[in-house]
Short mmCIF file of C-alpha atoms in Angstrom, two decimals:
data_model
loop_
_atom_site.label_atom_id
_atom_site.label_comp_id
_atom_site.label_asym_id
_atom_site.label_seq_id
_atom_site.Cartn_x
_atom_site.Cartn_y
_atom_site.Cartn_z
CA MET A 1 72.25 -163.55 -96.55
CA SER A 2 75.27 -164.00 -98.83
CA ALA A 3 76.48 -162.83 -102.05
CA GLN A 4 77.24 -165.45 -104.78
CA LEU A 5 77.27 -164.12 -108.28
CA PHE A 6 79.30 -165.66 -110.72
CA LEU A 7 79.07 -164.10 -114.04
CA GLY A 8 82.24 -163.34 -116.06
CA LEU A 9 83.95 -162.05 -119.30
CA ASN A 10 86.79 -163.70 -120.84
CA ASN A 11 88.78 -162.52 -123.80
CA SER A 12 90.81 -165.31 -124.69
CA ALA A 13 93.11 -167.04 -127.44
CA SER A 14 95.54 -164.74 -129.03
CA LEU A 15 96.68 -166.09 -132.28
CA PHE A 16 100.35 -165.99 -132.85
CA ARG A 17 101.67 -164.49 -135.91
CA SER A 18 104.08 -167.16 -137.40
CA SER A 19 105.87 -168.18 -140.40
CA ARG A 20 104.43 -171.68 -140.41
CA TYR A 21 100.80 -171.37 -139.39
CA TRP A 22 98.37 -169.02 -141.31
CA LEU A 23 96.76 -168.17 -137.87
CA THR A 24 97.44 -164.71 -138.02
CA ALA A 25 94.01 -163.13 -137.24
CA GLY A 26 95.10 -161.40 -134.13
CA THR A 27 92.57 -162.02 -131.31
CA LEU A 28 89.59 -164.05 -131.42
CA THR A 29 86.86 -162.76 -128.80
CA VAL A 30 84.52 -165.14 -126.94
CA LEU A 31 82.16 -164.22 -123.88
CA SER A 32 82.70 -166.96 -121.37
CA LEU A 33 79.88 -165.99 -118.82
CA ALA A 34 78.77 -168.27 -116.07
CA ILE A 35 77.20 -168.46 -112.51
CA SER A 36 77.39 -168.45 -109.45
CA SER A 37 77.64 -170.68 -108.40
CA ALA A 38 79.74 -171.43 -111.07
CA HIS A 39 81.46 -170.49 -114.13
CA ALA A 40 82.06 -167.82 -112.45
CA ALA A 41 81.36 -168.94 -109.11
CA GLY A 42 81.36 -166.60 -106.23
CA ILE A 43 80.74 -163.10 -107.27
CA GLU A 44 83.07 -163.31 -110.31
CA TYR A 45 81.98 -161.23 -113.47
CA SER A 46 85.53 -161.63 -115.14
CA LYS A 47 88.07 -164.43 -115.19
CA GLN A 48 90.87 -161.54 -114.95
CA SER A 49 92.74 -162.86 -118.08
CA VAL A 50 95.96 -161.64 -119.18
CA ALA A 51 95.54 -162.44 -122.90
CA PRO A 52 96.37 -158.65 -124.19
CA PHE A 53 99.95 -159.25 -122.62
CA PHE A 54 100.81 -161.61 -125.26
CA GLU A 55 99.26 -159.76 -128.23
CA PRO A 56 102.23 -159.20 -131.02
CA GLY A 57 103.78 -155.98 -131.06
CA ASN A 58 101.93 -152.78 -129.53
CA TYR A 59 98.29 -153.11 -129.10
CA ALA A 60 95.04 -151.71 -127.68
CA GLU A 61 91.60 -153.12 -127.19
CA LEU A 62 87.95 -151.57 -126.02
CA SER A 63 85.24 -154.24 -125.05
CA TYR A 64 81.79 -154.25 -124.13
CA ALA A 65 79.48 -157.08 -122.88
CA TYR A 66 75.53 -157.01 -122.03
CA VAL A 67 74.59 -159.95 -119.56
CA ASP A 68 71.40 -160.80 -118.97
CA PRO A 69 70.56 -163.91 -116.31
CA LYS A 70 67.21 -165.11 -115.43
CA ILE A 71 66.58 -166.98 -112.23
CA GLU A 72 63.41 -167.73 -110.27
CA GLY A 73 62.33 -169.86 -107.32
CA THR A 74 59.89 -170.21 -104.57
CA ASP A 75 60.09 -168.88 -100.88
CA ALA A 76 59.04 -170.60 -97.84
CA ALA A 77 55.69 -169.37 -97.91
CA GLY A 78 54.97 -170.98 -101.26
CA ASN A 79 55.14 -167.68 -103.11
CA LYS A 80 56.44 -167.81 -106.59
CA ILE A 81 59.81 -165.45 -106.63
CA GLY A 82 60.04 -163.78 -110.21
CA ASP A 83 63.33 -163.09 -111.77
CA MET A 84 65.89 -161.50 -109.03
CA MET A 85 69.00 -161.18 -111.19
CA ASP A 86 69.34 -157.67 -112.91
CA ASP A 87 70.97 -157.47 -116.20
CA PHE A 88 74.36 -155.51 -116.30
CA ASP A 89 77.03 -154.21 -118.50
CA LEU A 90 80.57 -155.08 -118.55
CA PRO A 91 83.14 -152.64 -120.26
CA GLY A 92 86.81 -153.44 -120.54
CA ALA A 93 89.99 -151.80 -121.98
CA ALA A 94 93.81 -153.12 -122.52
CA LEU A 95 96.91 -151.37 -123.75
CA LYS A 96 100.10 -153.35 -124.63
CA ILE A 97 103.63 -151.71 -125.18
CA ALA A 98 106.46 -154.04 -126.47
CA PRO A 99 109.58 -151.69 -125.96
CA THR A 100 111.75 -154.43 -127.49
CA ALA A 101 110.68 -158.07 -129.20
CA ASN A 102 111.42 -159.88 -125.69
CA THR A 103 109.76 -157.45 -123.20
CA ALA A 104 106.35 -156.10 -122.89
CA LEU A 105 104.05 -154.01 -120.48
CA ALA A 106 100.42 -153.92 -120.44
CA LEU A 107 97.73 -152.07 -118.79
CA ILE A 108 94.32 -154.20 -118.50
CA TYR A 109 91.04 -152.76 -117.15
CA GLU A 110 88.06 -154.67 -116.26
CA GLN A 111 85.49 -155.24 -113.67
CA PRO A 112 86.46 -158.76 -111.84
CA PHE A 113 83.67 -158.93 -109.12
CA GLY A 114 80.04 -157.80 -108.72
CA VAL A 115 76.55 -158.54 -107.63
CA ASP A 116 73.34 -157.30 -109.34
CA THR A 117 70.43 -158.77 -107.47
CA LYS A 118 67.07 -157.37 -106.73
CA TYR A 119 64.06 -159.56 -105.60
CA PRO A 120 60.60 -158.50 -107.01
CA THR A 121 57.31 -157.78 -105.04
CA GLY A 122 55.11 -160.86 -104.00
CA ASN A 123 57.36 -163.08 -101.90
CA ILE A 124 58.80 -162.86 -98.26
CA PHE A 125 62.21 -160.96 -99.51
CA ASN A 126 60.43 -158.03 -100.19
CA ASN A 127 58.20 -156.31 -97.52
CA ARG A 128 56.68 -152.91 -96.54
CA MET A 129 60.30 -151.55 -95.25
CA GLY A 130 62.16 -152.48 -98.61
CA THR A 131 63.41 -155.45 -100.64
CA THR A 132 66.17 -157.90 -100.74
CA GLU A 133 68.98 -156.32 -103.05
CA ALA A 134 72.66 -156.03 -103.85
CA ARG A 135 74.45 -153.52 -105.70
CA VAL A 136 78.39 -154.35 -105.55
CA GLU A 137 80.98 -153.16 -107.87
CA THR A 138 84.53 -153.60 -108.03
CA THR A 139 87.00 -152.09 -110.81
CA GLY A 140 90.58 -153.52 -111.62
CA ILE A 141 93.45 -152.02 -113.28
CA THR A 142 96.48 -154.53 -113.55
CA LEU A 143 99.86 -153.20 -114.49
CA LEU A 144 102.14 -156.12 -115.97
CA GLY A 145 105.78 -156.03 -117.02
CA GLY A 146 107.88 -159.00 -118.22
CA GLY A 147 110.32 -160.50 -120.69
CA LYS A 148 111.73 -163.51 -122.02
CA ILE A 149 114.21 -165.54 -119.78
CA SER A 150 115.02 -167.80 -122.79
CA ASN A 151 113.68 -168.43 -126.34
CA ASN A 152 110.42 -169.82 -125.20
CA VAL A 153 109.77 -169.01 -121.71
CA TRP A 154 108.23 -165.51 -120.40
CA LEU A 155 108.17 -164.36 -116.59
CA TYR A 156 105.71 -161.66 -116.04
CA GLY A 157 104.27 -159.84 -112.90
CA GLY A 158 103.05 -156.59 -111.52
CA LEU A 159 100.24 -155.14 -109.23
CA GLU A 160 96.27 -154.96 -109.73
CA TYR A 161 94.91 -151.61 -108.29
CA GLN A 162 91.30 -152.61 -107.28
CA THR A 163 88.30 -150.65 -106.02
CA LEU A 164 84.95 -151.88 -104.16
CA LYS A 165 81.84 -149.97 -103.55
CA GLY A 166 78.24 -151.03 -102.88
CA ASN A 167 75.23 -151.41 -100.72
CA ILE A 168 73.40 -154.35 -99.57
CA THR A 169 69.75 -154.94 -98.21
CA GLY A 170 67.88 -157.71 -96.85
CA ALA A 171 64.03 -157.98 -96.20
CA GLN A 172 62.34 -161.25 -94.90
CA PRO A 173 60.42 -162.24 -91.91
CA VAL A 174 62.30 -163.74 -89.04
CA GLY A 175 60.80 -167.11 -87.80
CA LEU A 176 58.59 -167.98 -90.82
CA THR A 177 60.09 -171.20 -91.47
CA THR A 178 60.20 -172.05 -87.68
CA ALA A 179 56.79 -171.24 -87.44
CA VAL A 180 55.74 -173.47 -90.48
CA SER A 181 57.86 -176.16 -88.64
CA GLN A 182 56.31 -175.76 -85.31
CA VAL A 183 52.57 -175.80 -86.67
CA ILE A 184 53.50 -178.95 -88.54
CA ASP A 185 55.04 -180.60 -85.76
CA GLU A 186 52.06 -179.70 -83.42
CA ALA A 187 48.72 -180.05 -85.53
CA GLY A 188 49.82 -180.93 -89.09
CA ALA A 189 48.47 -184.40 -89.05
CA LEU A 190 44.94 -182.86 -88.45
CA PHE A 191 45.37 -181.08 -91.77
CA GLY A 192 46.62 -184.21 -93.47
CA ILE A 193 50.19 -182.98 -93.58
CA PRO A 194 52.15 -184.62 -91.07
CA THR A 195 55.68 -183.42 -92.34
CA THR A 196 57.58 -180.46 -93.53
CA GLU A 197 58.27 -182.47 -96.89
CA ALA A 198 54.50 -182.98 -97.36
CA TYR A 199 53.94 -179.18 -96.99
CA TYR A 200 56.56 -178.14 -99.52
CA ASP A 201 55.35 -180.85 -101.92
CA LEU A 202 51.89 -179.31 -101.96
CA VAL A 203 53.71 -175.66 -102.32
CA ASN A 204 55.46 -177.15 -105.26
CA LYS A 205 52.25 -178.26 -106.82
CA GLN A 206 50.75 -175.00 -106.26
CA ASN A 207 53.45 -173.12 -107.97
CA ASN A 208 53.39 -175.69 -110.98
CA GLY A 209 49.67 -175.72 -111.42
CA THR A 210 49.20 -179.59 -110.54
CA ILE A 211 47.47 -178.95 -107.03
CA THR A 212 43.91 -180.33 -106.61
CA PRO A 213 41.07 -178.20 -105.07
CA THR A 214 41.31 -180.45 -101.85
CA GLU A 215 45.04 -180.05 -101.62
CA ALA A 216 44.73 -176.24 -102.03
CA ALA A 217 42.17 -176.32 -99.30
CA THR A 218 44.62 -177.97 -97.06
CA LEU A 219 47.37 -175.78 -98.04
CA GLY A 220 45.52 -172.81 -97.40
CA ALA A 221 44.19 -173.97 -93.87
CA ILE A 222 47.77 -174.67 -92.77
CA ASN A 223 49.15 -171.51 -94.02
CA GLU A 224 46.44 -169.57 -92.22
CA VAL A 225 47.40 -171.42 -88.78
CA ALA A 226 51.06 -171.15 -89.62
CA ILE A 227 51.63 -167.62 -91.02
CA ASN A 228 48.94 -165.33 -89.25
CA PRO A 229 48.63 -166.20 -85.61
CA VAL A 230 52.36 -167.02 -85.15
CA ALA A 231 53.88 -163.64 -85.02
CA THR A 232 56.43 -163.72 -87.86
CA ALA A 233 58.45 -160.08 -87.75
CA PRO A 234 59.27 -158.42 -91.16
CA THR A 235 62.90 -157.29 -90.80
CA TYR A 236 65.06 -155.06 -93.02
CA TYR A 237 68.72 -155.05 -92.87
CA THR A 238 71.01 -152.36 -94.73
CA LEU A 239 74.72 -152.03 -95.43
CA ASP A 240 76.30 -149.30 -97.04
CA PHE A 241 80.04 -149.16 -97.72
CA GLU A 242 82.28 -146.35 -98.72
CA ASN A 243 84.49 -146.83 -101.86
CA GLU A 244 87.64 -148.71 -100.78
CA SER A 245 90.94 -149.33 -102.83
CA THR A 246 93.83 -151.71 -102.45
CA LEU A 247 96.52 -153.35 -104.19
CA ALA A 248 97.20 -157.06 -105.18
CA PRO A 249 100.44 -158.60 -106.72
CA VAL A 250 100.24 -160.73 -109.93
CA ILE A 251 102.82 -163.00 -110.82
CA GLY A 252 103.15 -165.45 -113.98
CA MET A 253 105.06 -167.82 -116.37
CA ALA A 254 104.33 -168.64 -119.87
CA TYR A 255 105.88 -171.12 -122.59
CA GLU A 256 105.35 -170.51 -126.22
CA LYS A 257 106.20 -171.97 -129.45
CA PRO A 258 105.02 -169.48 -132.00
CA GLU A 259 105.72 -171.83 -135.04
CA MET A 260 103.20 -174.09 -133.56
CA ALA A 261 100.79 -171.52 -132.25
CA LEU A 262 101.39 -172.93 -128.87
CA ARG A 263 101.23 -171.18 -125.44
CA ALA A 264 100.76 -172.27 -121.92
CA ALA A 265 100.50 -169.28 -119.40
CA LEU A 266 99.85 -169.78 -115.66
CA THR A 267 99.09 -166.62 -113.63
CA TYR A 268 98.65 -166.23 -109.74
CA ARG A 269 96.87 -163.49 -108.46
CA ALA A 270 97.10 -162.80 -104.46
CA PRO A 271 94.03 -161.84 -102.39
CA ALA A 272 92.97 -158.12 -102.72
CA LYS A 273 92.37 -157.26 -98.96
CA TYR A 274 90.21 -154.38 -97.91
CA GLN A 275 89.47 -152.90 -94.73
CA VAL A 276 85.96 -151.72 -95.31
CA SER A 277 83.96 -148.80 -93.31
CA GLY A 278 80.45 -148.01 -93.59
CA VAL A 279 76.99 -148.00 -92.08
CA GLU A 280 74.93 -151.03 -90.78
CA ASN A 281 71.04 -150.83 -89.92
CA LEU A 282 68.53 -153.18 -88.84
CA GLN A 283 64.61 -152.89 -88.23
CA VAL A 284 62.07 -155.09 -87.12
CA ILE A 285 58.15 -154.74 -87.28
CA LEU A 286 57.29 -156.49 -84.07
CA PRO A 287 53.75 -157.94 -83.89
CA PRO A 288 51.53 -157.45 -80.76
CA ILE A 289 52.33 -160.72 -79.15
CA ALA A 290 55.80 -159.67 -79.05
CA GLY A 291 55.29 -156.33 -77.73
CA GLY A 292 55.19 -154.15 -81.17
CA ASP A 293 52.01 -152.70 -82.95
CA GLY A 294 52.74 -154.75 -86.07
CA VAL A 295 53.14 -151.57 -88.03
CA THR A 296 56.12 -149.34 -86.58
CA PRO A 297 59.80 -150.54 -87.79
CA ALA A 298 61.83 -150.68 -84.34
CA PRO A 299 64.35 -149.86 -83.53
CA ALA A 300 63.74 -146.72 -85.56
CA GLU A 301 67.22 -145.07 -84.84
CA GLU A 302 69.62 -144.14 -87.72
CA GLY A 303 72.33 -146.44 -88.87
CA LEU A 304 74.91 -148.03 -86.56
CA PRO A 305 78.53 -147.42 -87.79
CA LEU A 306 80.68 -150.60 -88.04
CA ALA A 307 82.88 -151.56 -85.04
CA GLY A 308 86.21 -150.19 -86.54
CA LYS A 309 86.84 -151.73 -89.81
CA THR A 310 85.46 -154.88 -91.37
CA GLU A 311 88.12 -157.09 -93.68
CA VAL A 312 86.96 -158.04 -97.13
CA LYS A 313 89.34 -160.24 -98.73
CA MET A 314 88.69 -160.80 -102.57
CA PRO A 315 90.07 -164.40 -103.18
CA GLN A 316 93.50 -165.43 -104.62
CA SER A 317 93.27 -167.40 -107.74
CA VAL A 318 95.21 -169.31 -110.40
CA ASN A 319 94.34 -169.32 -114.24
CA LEU A 320 95.98 -171.76 -116.68
CA ASP A 321 95.37 -170.69 -120.34
CA PHE A 322 96.62 -173.21 -123.14
CA GLN A 323 96.41 -173.12 -126.77
CA THR A 324 98.02 -174.65 -129.51
CA GLY A 325 97.64 -175.06 -133.29
CA LEU A 326 95.69 -178.59 -134.29
CA SER A 327 95.91 -178.17 -138.10
CA GLU A 328 97.85 -176.27 -140.62
CA LYS A 329 95.86 -177.37 -143.47
CA TYR A 330 92.42 -176.56 -141.77
CA GLN A 331 93.83 -173.60 -139.86
CA LEU A 332 92.39 -174.89 -136.42
CA LEU A 333 93.37 -173.65 -133.16
CA GLY A 334 92.68 -175.68 -129.82
CA MET A 335 92.21 -173.83 -126.43
CA VAL A 336 91.84 -175.07 -122.76
CA ASN A 337 91.22 -172.21 -119.98
CA ALA A 338 91.08 -173.44 -116.47
CA ARG A 339 90.78 -171.41 -113.08
CA TRP A 340 90.62 -171.87 -109.33
CA VAL A 341 89.41 -169.36 -107.04
CA ASP A 342 89.80 -169.46 -103.09
CA TRP A 343 86.12 -169.00 -102.54
CA SER A 344 86.11 -171.09 -99.31
CA ASN A 345 88.10 -168.48 -97.48
CA PHE A 346 85.83 -165.57 -98.72
CA ASN A 347 83.95 -164.33 -95.62
CA VAL A 348 82.33 -161.09 -95.14
CA ALA A 349 80.97 -160.59 -91.63
CA PRO A 350 79.83 -156.99 -90.22
CA PRO A 351 79.04 -157.06 -86.78
CA LEU A 352 75.17 -156.28 -86.95
CA ALA A 353 74.64 -158.93 -89.59
CA ILE A 354 76.41 -161.59 -87.51
CA LEU A 355 74.14 -160.49 -84.57
CA ALA A 356 71.18 -160.58 -86.45
CA THR A 357 71.65 -163.59 -88.43
CA GLN A 358 74.26 -165.53 -86.37
CA GLU A 359 76.41 -166.13 -89.64
CA PRO A 360 78.44 -164.15 -92.22
CA LEU A 361 76.68 -161.92 -94.60
CA ALA A 362 78.52 -163.52 -97.28
CA ALA A 363 80.40 -166.97 -97.34
CA TYR A 364 80.95 -170.02 -99.23
CA LYS A 365 81.22 -173.78 -98.81
CA LYS A 366 83.64 -174.70 -101.56
CA ASP A 367 86.48 -173.30 -103.82
CA GLY A 368 85.44 -172.38 -107.43
CA TYR A 369 86.67 -174.37 -110.24
CA ALA A 370 86.01 -173.67 -114.01
CA VAL A 371 87.20 -175.04 -116.98
CA GLU A 372 86.63 -174.26 -120.90
CA VAL A 373 87.50 -175.82 -124.04
CA ALA A 374 87.35 -174.20 -127.23
CA LEU A 375 88.17 -174.46 -131.13
CA GLY A 376 89.33 -171.68 -133.12
CA LYS A 377 89.24 -171.48 -137.00
CA GLN A 378 90.75 -169.07 -139.55
CA PHE A 379 88.39 -169.14 -142.64
CA ASN A 380 90.37 -166.67 -144.78
CA PRO A 381 92.95 -163.98 -144.10
CA LYS A 382 89.82 -161.50 -142.75
CA VAL A 383 87.40 -164.01 -140.87
CA SER A 384 88.15 -166.13 -138.12
CA GLY A 385 85.39 -167.63 -135.64
CA GLU A 386 85.43 -169.84 -132.24
CA VAL A 387 83.00 -172.05 -130.58
CA ARG A 388 83.64 -172.57 -126.60
CA LEU A 389 82.14 -174.85 -123.95
CA GLY A 390 82.26 -174.19 -120.18
CA TYR A 391 81.70 -175.55 -116.95
CA ASP A 392 82.13 -174.08 -113.50
CA HIS A 393 81.16 -176.25 -110.87
CA GLY A 394 80.12 -173.68 -108.21
CA THR A 395 80.72 -172.81 -104.64
CA GLY A 396 78.15 -175.41 -103.16
CA ALA A 397 74.63 -175.46 -101.43
CA PRO A 398 73.27 -173.91 -99.59
CA LEU A 399 72.86 -171.32 -102.21
CA SER A 400 72.88 -167.56 -101.37
CA LEU A 401 69.89 -165.30 -101.45
CA LEU A 402 72.25 -162.83 -103.31
CA GLY A 403 73.70 -165.06 -105.71
CA PRO A 404 71.35 -167.75 -106.09
CA TYR A 405 72.80 -170.49 -108.08
CA ASP A 406 75.40 -173.11 -108.19
CA SER A 407 77.01 -174.74 -111.19
CA ILE A 408 77.07 -173.18 -114.58
CA LYS A 409 77.19 -174.64 -118.00
CA SER A 410 78.02 -172.22 -121.04
CA LEU A 411 78.17 -172.23 -125.05
CA GLY A 412 79.52 -169.37 -126.76
CA LEU A 413 80.09 -168.49 -130.21
CA SER A 414 82.29 -165.59 -131.77
CA ALA A 415 83.61 -164.15 -134.87
CA GLN A 416 86.37 -161.80 -135.81
CA TYR A 417 86.92 -159.67 -138.92
CA GLN A 418 89.93 -158.06 -139.78
CA LEU A 419 88.93 -154.46 -141.17
CA THR A 420 92.61 -153.56 -141.89
CA GLU A 421 95.97 -154.81 -141.46
CA GLN A 422 95.96 -153.07 -137.85
CA LEU A 423 92.42 -152.87 -137.05
CA SER A 424 89.98 -155.85 -135.98
CA VAL A 425 86.37 -156.15 -134.74
CA ALA A 426 85.15 -159.17 -132.86
CA ALA A 427 81.63 -160.13 -131.70
CA GLY A 428 80.26 -162.95 -129.88
CA GLY A 429 77.39 -164.61 -127.87
CA GLN A 430 76.92 -167.10 -124.98
CA TYR A 431 74.03 -168.98 -123.64
CA MET A 432 74.12 -170.13 -119.84
CA TRP A 433 72.37 -172.78 -117.76
CA PHE A 434 72.44 -172.01 -113.96
CA GLU A 435 71.89 -174.68 -111.56
CA GLY A 436 69.41 -174.11 -108.81
CA GLY A 437 69.00 -175.38 -105.19
CA PRO A 438 67.79 -174.69 -101.76
CA VAL A 439 68.51 -171.53 -99.71
CA ASP A 440 68.98 -171.97 -96.03
CA THR A 441 69.67 -169.85 -93.07
CA LYS A 442 71.23 -170.65 -89.61
CA VAL A 443 68.04 -169.15 -88.01
CA ASP A 444 65.24 -170.26 -90.18
CA GLY A 445 66.56 -173.17 -91.98
CA ARG A 446 65.01 -173.43 -95.63
CA VAL A 447 63.86 -170.21 -96.72
CA ALA A 448 63.77 -170.68 -100.42
CA ASN A 449 64.07 -173.30 -103.37
CA ILE A 450 65.70 -171.93 -106.55
CA ASP A 451 64.83 -173.10 -109.83
CA ASP A 452 67.42 -173.96 -112.53
CA GLY A 453 67.77 -170.74 -114.72
CA THR A 454 69.26 -169.63 -118.01
CA GLY A 455 70.89 -166.38 -119.38
CA TYR A 456 72.71 -164.85 -122.18
CA ALA A 457 75.37 -162.52 -123.06
CA LEU A 458 76.50 -160.38 -126.12
CA GLY A 459 79.44 -158.65 -126.68
CA MET A 460 81.79 -157.16 -128.98
CA LYS A 461 85.55 -155.90 -129.02
CA LEU A 462 87.76 -153.60 -131.24
CA GLY A 463 91.50 -154.28 -131.54
CA TYR A 464 94.39 -152.28 -132.81
CA HIS A 465 98.11 -153.23 -133.50
CA PHE A 466 100.33 -150.20 -133.90
#
């Protein structure tokens, strides 16, 4: 059971005020959301942009986004898994002060990482003791300071103060996939299902409504043999961890030519390391064949304290943000945003979870790589717009139960209206396509297959120059 959710909010593309270009509309807003495994790979909600630092003069902003992903699938017993991804909100804020024309200070608030997953009833990940669910939230407040070391080069750096809280639960039977495999190996041929692949082919037919009456009877017979007599044991794992906080360094360099609306900024964020304390608990309903009564959870003792502290290290990352004027005549701005996140070194391994599952609670196979390209246009002195395409290649298969998606593709549109010379309002939307895949565990093997999914995000931002 690992968490892999990658949804993110990106406020991008400050348009430089310049004497040559008419691109003076302040900041365009676009919502760049993708999952996890991919725009936002891992458990990302935000791309941790430093764009407010480069706004001209003194500046403040407030932003809000609503995100609604939808992902479904099928469990190892052939049950349909309804949408397990909850919608969520992403607030944001920033304040930038320019003591001089060549120096700047910025304070940026966001929610960089998180998980909002809950499995509905009707599948093996929801039993009489509870459901598979994850509620993890982080907040980040980044303080940046910097200045020009030449006419075109900025150096900046600072610290991010990050907090972490949440709870994770996991409900599924132990041994279900093993039981199915054993029955098929020993007696599958008698039912006309000689391999596990043939079994899951029938499961998929059942789910998409193409199964014949004969095939349905065969599938029912093998399920009766595999699931009822072979004593699978419903389990329920919980982890509640206390609020924790930490500091992480941030450093960057930028090159700009305002007369061309050009800026290239490279930003590095060090890992945010936590020492998490909390309470784990694991309960199992043992069947009579294993010495239980099939009803009472055991052990029934209260939560077991973690053995000391468990380290949680939010990954290091590198952002490259590039923009340049493409046409003075048509007032066009081109943008490219790329991001690397060190997810392959992310590992959450509480002792009881390791004992029960023989693998970390959360871990990823690959680093996260994401890229977005965008085109901005100023239509008149008050109205600007942007279109943005994004791709995140994800963190690799097998997928996680708590973040069941791999790569993410996205399309975003946004517009900004200049209410006054100082005040602007921007709004945008994004549509996302999530790639599904298998969910495997070390103990049980294949426990689910996740379908490709979709999602959307809506947001707005107020910006004020003073």
